[in-house]
Coordinates of C-alpha atoms and ligand atoms in Angstrom, one line a residue:
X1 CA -2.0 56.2 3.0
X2 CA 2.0 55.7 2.4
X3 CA 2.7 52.6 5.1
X4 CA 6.8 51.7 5.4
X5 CA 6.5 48.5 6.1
X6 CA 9.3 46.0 8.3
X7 CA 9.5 42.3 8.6
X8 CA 12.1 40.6 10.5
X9 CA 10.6 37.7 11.9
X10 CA 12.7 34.8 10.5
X11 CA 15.3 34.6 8.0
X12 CA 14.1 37.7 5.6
X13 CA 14.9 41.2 6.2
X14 CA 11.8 42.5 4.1
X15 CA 11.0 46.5 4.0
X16 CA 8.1 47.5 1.5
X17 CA 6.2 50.8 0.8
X18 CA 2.2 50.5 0.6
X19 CA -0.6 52.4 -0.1
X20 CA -3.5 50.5 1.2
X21 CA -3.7 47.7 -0.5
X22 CA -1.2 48.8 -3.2
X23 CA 2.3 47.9 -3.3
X24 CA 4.5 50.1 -4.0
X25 CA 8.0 48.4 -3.4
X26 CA 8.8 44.9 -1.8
X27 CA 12.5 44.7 -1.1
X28 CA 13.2 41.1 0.6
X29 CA 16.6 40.1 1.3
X30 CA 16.9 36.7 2.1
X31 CA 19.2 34.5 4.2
X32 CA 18.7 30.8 3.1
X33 CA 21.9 31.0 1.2
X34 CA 23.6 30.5 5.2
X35 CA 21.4 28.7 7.6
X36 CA 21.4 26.1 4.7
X37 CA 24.7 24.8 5.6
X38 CA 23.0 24.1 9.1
X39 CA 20.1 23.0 7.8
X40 CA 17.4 25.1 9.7
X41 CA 17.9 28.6 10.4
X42 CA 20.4 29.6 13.8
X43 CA 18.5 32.4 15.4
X44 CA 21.7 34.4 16.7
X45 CA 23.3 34.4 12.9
X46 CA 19.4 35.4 11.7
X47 CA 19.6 38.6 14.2
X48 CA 23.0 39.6 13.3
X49 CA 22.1 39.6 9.3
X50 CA 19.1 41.6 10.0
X51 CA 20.9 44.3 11.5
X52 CA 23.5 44.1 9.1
X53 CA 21.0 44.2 6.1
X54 CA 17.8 46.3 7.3
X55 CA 19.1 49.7 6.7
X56 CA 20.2 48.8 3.3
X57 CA 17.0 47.3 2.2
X58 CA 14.7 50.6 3.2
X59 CA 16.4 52.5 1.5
X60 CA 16.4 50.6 -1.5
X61 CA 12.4 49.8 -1.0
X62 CA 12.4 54.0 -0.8
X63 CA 14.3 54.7 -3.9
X64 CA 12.2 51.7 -5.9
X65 CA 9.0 53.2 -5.0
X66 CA 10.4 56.7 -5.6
X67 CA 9.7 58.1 -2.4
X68 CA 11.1 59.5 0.6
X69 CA 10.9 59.5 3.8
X70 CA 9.3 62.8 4.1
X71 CA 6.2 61.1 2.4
X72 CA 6.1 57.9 4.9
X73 CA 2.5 58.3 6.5
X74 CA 2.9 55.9 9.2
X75 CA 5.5 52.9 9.9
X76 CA 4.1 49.1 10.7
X77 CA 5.9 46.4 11.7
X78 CA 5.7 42.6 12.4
X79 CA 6.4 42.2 16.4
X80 CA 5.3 38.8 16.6
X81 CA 5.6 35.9 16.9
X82 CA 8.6 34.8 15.4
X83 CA 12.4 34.8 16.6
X84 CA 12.8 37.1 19.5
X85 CA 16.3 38.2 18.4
X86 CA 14.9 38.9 14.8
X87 CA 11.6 40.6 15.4
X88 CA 13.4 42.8 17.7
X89 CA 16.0 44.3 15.0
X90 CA 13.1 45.1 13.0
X91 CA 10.9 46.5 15.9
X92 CA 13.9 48.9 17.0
X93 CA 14.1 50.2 13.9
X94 CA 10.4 50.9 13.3
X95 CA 10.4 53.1 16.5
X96 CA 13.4 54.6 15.5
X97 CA 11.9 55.6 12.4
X98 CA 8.2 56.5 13.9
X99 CA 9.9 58.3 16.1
X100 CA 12.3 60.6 14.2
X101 CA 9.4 60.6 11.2
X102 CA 7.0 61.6 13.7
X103 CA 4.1 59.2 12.4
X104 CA 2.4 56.4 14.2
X105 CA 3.7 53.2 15.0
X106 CA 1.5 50.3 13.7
X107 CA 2.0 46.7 15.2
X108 CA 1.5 44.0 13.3
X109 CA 1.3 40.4 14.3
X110 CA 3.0 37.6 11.9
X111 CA -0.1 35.7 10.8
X112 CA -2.4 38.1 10.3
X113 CA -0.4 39.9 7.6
X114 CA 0.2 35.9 6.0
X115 CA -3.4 36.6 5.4
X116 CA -3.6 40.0 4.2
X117 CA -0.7 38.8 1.4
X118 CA -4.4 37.8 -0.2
X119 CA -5.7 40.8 -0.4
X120 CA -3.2 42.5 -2.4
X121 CA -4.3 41.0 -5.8
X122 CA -7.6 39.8 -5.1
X123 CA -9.1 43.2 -4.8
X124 CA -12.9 41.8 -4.5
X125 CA -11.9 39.6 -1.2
X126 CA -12.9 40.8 2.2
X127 CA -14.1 39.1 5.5
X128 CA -15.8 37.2 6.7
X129 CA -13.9 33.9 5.7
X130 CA -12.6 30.8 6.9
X131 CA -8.5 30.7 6.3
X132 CA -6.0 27.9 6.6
X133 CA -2.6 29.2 7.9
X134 CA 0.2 27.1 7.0
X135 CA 3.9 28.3 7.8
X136 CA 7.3 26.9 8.9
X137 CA 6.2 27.8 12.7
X138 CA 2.0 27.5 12.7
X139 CA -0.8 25.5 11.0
X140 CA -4.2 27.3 12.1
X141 CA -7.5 27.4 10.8
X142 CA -9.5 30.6 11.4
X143 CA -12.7 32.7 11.1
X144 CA -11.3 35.8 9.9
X145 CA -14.7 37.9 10.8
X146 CA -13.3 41.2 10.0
X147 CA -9.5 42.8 9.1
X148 CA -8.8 42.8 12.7
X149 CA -11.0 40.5 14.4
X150 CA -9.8 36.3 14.2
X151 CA -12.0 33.3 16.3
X152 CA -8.7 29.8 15.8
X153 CA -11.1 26.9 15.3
X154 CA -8.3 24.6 15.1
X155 CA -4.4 24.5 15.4
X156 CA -1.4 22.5 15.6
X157 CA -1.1 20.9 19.0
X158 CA 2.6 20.2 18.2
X159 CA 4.5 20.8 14.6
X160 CA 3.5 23.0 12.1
X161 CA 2.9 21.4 8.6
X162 CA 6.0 23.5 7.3
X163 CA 8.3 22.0 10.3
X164 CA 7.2 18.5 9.5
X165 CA 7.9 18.8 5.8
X166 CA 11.2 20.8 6.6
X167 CA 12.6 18.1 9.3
X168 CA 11.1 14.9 6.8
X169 CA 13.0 16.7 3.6
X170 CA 16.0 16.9 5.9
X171 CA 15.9 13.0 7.0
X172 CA 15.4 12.8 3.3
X173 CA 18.9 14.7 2.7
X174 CA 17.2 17.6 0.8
X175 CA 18.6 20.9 1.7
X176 CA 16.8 23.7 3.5
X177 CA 14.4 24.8 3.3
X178 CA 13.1 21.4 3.1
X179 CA 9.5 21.8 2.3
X180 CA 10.2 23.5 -1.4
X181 CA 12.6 20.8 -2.1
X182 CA 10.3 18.3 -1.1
X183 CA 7.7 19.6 -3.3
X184 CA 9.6 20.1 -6.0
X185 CA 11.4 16.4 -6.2
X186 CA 8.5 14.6 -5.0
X187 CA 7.0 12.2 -7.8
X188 CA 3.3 11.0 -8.0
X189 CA 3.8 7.1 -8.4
X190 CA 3.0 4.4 -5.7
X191 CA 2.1 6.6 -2.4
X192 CA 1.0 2.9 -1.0
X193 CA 4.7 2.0 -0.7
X194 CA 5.7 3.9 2.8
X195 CA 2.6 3.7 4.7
X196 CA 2.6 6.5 6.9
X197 CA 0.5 7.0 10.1
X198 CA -2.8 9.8 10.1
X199 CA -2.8 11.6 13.3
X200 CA -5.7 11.6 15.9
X201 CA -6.8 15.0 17.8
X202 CA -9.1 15.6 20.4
X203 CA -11.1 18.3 18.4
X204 CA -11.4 17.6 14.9
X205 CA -9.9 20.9 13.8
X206 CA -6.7 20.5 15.5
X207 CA -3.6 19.4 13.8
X208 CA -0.9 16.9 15.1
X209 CA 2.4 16.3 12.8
X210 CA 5.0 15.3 15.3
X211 CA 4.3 11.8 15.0
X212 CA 3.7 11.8 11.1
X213 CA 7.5 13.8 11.5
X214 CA 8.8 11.1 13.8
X215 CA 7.6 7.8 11.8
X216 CA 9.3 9.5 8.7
X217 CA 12.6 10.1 10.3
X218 CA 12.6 6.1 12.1
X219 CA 11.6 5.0 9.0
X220 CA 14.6 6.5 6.7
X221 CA 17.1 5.4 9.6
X222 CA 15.5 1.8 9.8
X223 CA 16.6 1.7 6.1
X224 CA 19.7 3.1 6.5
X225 CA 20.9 0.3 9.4
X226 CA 19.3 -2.4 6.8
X227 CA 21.7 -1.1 4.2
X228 CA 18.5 -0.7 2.0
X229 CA 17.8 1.9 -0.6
X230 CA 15.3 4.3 -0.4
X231 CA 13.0 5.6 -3.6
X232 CA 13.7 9.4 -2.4
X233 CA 10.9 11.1 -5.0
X234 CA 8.1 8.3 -3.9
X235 CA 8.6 8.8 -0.2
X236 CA 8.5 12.5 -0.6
X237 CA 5.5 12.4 -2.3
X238 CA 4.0 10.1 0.2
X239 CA 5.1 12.5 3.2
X240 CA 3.6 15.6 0.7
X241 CA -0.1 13.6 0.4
X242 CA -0.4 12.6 4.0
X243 CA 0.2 16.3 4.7
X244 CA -2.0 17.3 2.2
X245 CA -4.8 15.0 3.5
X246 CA -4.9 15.8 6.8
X247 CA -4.9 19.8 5.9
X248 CA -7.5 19.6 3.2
X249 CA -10.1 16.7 5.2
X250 CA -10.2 19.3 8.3
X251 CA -10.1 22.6 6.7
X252 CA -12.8 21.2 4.1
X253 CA -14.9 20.1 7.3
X254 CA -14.6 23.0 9.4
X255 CA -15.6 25.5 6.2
X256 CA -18.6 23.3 5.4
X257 CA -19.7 22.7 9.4
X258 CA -19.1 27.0 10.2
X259 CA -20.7 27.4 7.0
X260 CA -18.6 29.5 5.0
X261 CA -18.6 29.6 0.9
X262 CA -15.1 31.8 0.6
X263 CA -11.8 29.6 2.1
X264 CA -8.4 31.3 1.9
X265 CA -4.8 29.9 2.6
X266 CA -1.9 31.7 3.3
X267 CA 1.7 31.3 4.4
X268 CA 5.1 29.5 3.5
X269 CA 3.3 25.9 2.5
X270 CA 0.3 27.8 0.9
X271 CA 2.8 27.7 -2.2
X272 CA 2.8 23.8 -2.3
X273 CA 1.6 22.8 -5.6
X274 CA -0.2 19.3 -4.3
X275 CA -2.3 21.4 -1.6
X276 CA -3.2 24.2 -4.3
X277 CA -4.4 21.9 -7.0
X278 CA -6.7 19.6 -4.3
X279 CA -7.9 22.0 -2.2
X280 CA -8.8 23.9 -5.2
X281 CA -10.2 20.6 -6.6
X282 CA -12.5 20.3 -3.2
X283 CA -13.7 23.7 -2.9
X284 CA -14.8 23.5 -7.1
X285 CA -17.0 20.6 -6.2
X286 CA -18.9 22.6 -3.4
X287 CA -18.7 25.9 -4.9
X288 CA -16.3 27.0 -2.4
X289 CA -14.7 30.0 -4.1
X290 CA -10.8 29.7 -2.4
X291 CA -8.1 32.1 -2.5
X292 CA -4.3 31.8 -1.9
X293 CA -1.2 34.4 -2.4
X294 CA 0.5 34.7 -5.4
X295 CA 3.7 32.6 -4.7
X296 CA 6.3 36.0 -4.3
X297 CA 3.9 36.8 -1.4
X298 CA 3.3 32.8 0.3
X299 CA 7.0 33.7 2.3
X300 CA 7.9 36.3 4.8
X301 CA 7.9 39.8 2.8
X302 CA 6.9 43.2 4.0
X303 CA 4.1 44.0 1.6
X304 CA 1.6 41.4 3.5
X305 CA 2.2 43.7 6.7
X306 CA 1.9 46.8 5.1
X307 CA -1.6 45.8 3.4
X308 CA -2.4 44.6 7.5
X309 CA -0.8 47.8 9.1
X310 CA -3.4 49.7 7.1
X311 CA -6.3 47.7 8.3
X312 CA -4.9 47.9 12.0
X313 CA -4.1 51.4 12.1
X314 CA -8.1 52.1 10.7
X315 CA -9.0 50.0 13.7
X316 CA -6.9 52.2 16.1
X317 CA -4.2 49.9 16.9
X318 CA -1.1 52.0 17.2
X319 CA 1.6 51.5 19.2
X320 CA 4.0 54.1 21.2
X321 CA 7.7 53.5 21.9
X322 CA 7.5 50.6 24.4
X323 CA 6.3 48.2 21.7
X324 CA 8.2 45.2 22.3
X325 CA 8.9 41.7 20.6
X326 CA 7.1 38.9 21.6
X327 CA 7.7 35.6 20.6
X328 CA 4.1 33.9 21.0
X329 CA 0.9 35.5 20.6
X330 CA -2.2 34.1 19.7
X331 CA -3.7 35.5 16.3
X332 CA -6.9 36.7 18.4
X333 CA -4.7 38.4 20.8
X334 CA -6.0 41.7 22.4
Ligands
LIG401 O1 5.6 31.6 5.9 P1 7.0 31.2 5.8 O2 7.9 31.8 4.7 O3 7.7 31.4 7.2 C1 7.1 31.3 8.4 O4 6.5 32.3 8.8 O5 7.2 30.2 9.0 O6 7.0 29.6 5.7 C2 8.1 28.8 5.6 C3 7.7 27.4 5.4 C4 8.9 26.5 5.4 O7 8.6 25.4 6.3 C5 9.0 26.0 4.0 O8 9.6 24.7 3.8 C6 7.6 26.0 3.6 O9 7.1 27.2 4.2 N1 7.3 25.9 2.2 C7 6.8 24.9 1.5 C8 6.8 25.2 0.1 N2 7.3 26.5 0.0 C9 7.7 26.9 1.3 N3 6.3 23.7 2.0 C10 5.8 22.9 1.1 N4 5.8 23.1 -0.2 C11 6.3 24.3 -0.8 N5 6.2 24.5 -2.1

């Protein structure tokens, strides 16, 4: 089934072609290159460059997979959550399409298709499993019980993981995004030197990085009045291991307590190399067998919601032309 796929939910303009869990083309254009010089992406200047860019970019996903449109079996598209102003561009222009293709409109929501980025080369996986979601916007652990059915265990009751790394690489003076910069720069020596505090939560899945955020960005400005250096690399790589920690110790508990042997992380911070290498190291020691997307497919690209289009549009879930945008939406929504 030939799936032309749309994602607009941030800062790429992604359009891919699909065949179930075959990808076919994966055009991503991104925009990093301007919201850097405001450090964090401006939602009205992320709208505009969508519209300007999304024709463009289908047609070149088209010609790459050497295709037409006479051949598209059905159009999905990410409709949330994400930037109202940016989902919308790329919803518009998957009914437009549907509509003048005459094929069904499949809906697809952000997260989900973070997840379904694993399926694409890991042709054995399948539900059920447990999954860590880790993006600029969410941190969520879930049950993923089928290709369309999700139970959140756990989830930020504030930042995401990617915000908190993001803002903490910014106070840091690293440009955007942050969390890549971070990563990369961040050195392994003395982690004792810039204690940093562990967050508490109510239930022990949750996730709380506001604070962790907040003691970072006193602590650079504390220095800063005092006139006194700071060892950029070390306190990166402390900020990068208390992140770590907190995502491995509760994921790693709430796969052993649900009883799950398969774990798979997706989205943006899924591509950090510190939480790859010890959550890999955790699962080996309890025969855990995780999974995480290759790195082209940890950020926002179309593939990942063609590969969860197809799975939605076997479970029914087609939409007609009042689909809208919607900014917030839980994973499980109905
Ligand atoms: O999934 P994504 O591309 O967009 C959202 O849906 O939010 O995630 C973007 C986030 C950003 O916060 C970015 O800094 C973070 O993923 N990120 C990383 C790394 N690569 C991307 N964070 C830590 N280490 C990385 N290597």
């Amino acid at each position: 089934m030939i799936i032309l796929a749309i994602e607009s939910s941030c800062d790429e303009t992604s359009v891919a072609i699909t065949d179930e869990r075959k990808i076919l083309s994966n055009i991503i254009s991104t925009q990093i290159a301007e919201h850097k010089i405001y450090g964090g992406v401006v939602p009205e200047i992320a709208s505009r460059r969508h519209t300007e860019a999304i024709s463009q970019v289908c047609n070149t996903a088209l010609k790459q997979a050497g295709i037409t449109y006479r051949d598209i079996d059905a159009v999905a598209v990410t409709f949330a959550p994400g930037l109202i102003g940016a989902l919308l561009v790329g919803v518009n222009f998957a009914k437009g399409l549907s509509y003048s293709l005459n094929v069904p409109l499949i809906p697809v929501h952000h997260l989900r298709s973070h997840i379904a980025a694993n399926y694409i080369e890991a042709n054995e996986l399948k539900p059920p499993f447990m999954c860590l979601t880790v993006s600029g916007g969410n941190t969520i652990i879930t049950e993923v019980t089928d290709y369309t059915s999700f139970t959140p265990v756990g989830r930020t009751t504030d930042d995401a993981a990617g915000e908190c790394f993001d803002k903490t690489a910014r106070a840091l003076g690293l440009s955007y995004p942050g969390g890549v910069n971070l990563d990369k720069i961040a050195t392994l020596a003395d982690t004792q030197k810039y204690p940093l505090p562990t967050p508490h939560t109510e239930n022990p899945y949750d996730f709380s990085f506001s604070g962790l955020k907040t003691a970072v960005v006193n602590l650079v400005h504390n220095k800063n009045q005092k006139g006194e250096e700071i060892d950029v690399p070390v306190l990166a790589a402390t900020i990068r291991q208390k992140v770590c920690d907190i995502l491995i110790a509760k994921t790693i508990s709430a796969v052993e307590n649900k009883g799950y042997k398969t774990l798979v992380m997706a989205g943006g911070v899924s591509a950090n190399s510190e939480l790859r290498a010890r959550m890999q190291a955790e699962c080996d020691k309890r025969s855990i067998k995780l999974y995480y997307p290759p790195l082209k497919y940890c950020g926002d690209n179309a593939a990942m919601v063609g590969v969860q289009g197809y799975y939605e549009f076997l479970n029914g879930n087609i939409a007609d032309s009042s689909l809208n945008a919607t900014a917030t939406l839980p994973i499980n929504y109905r």
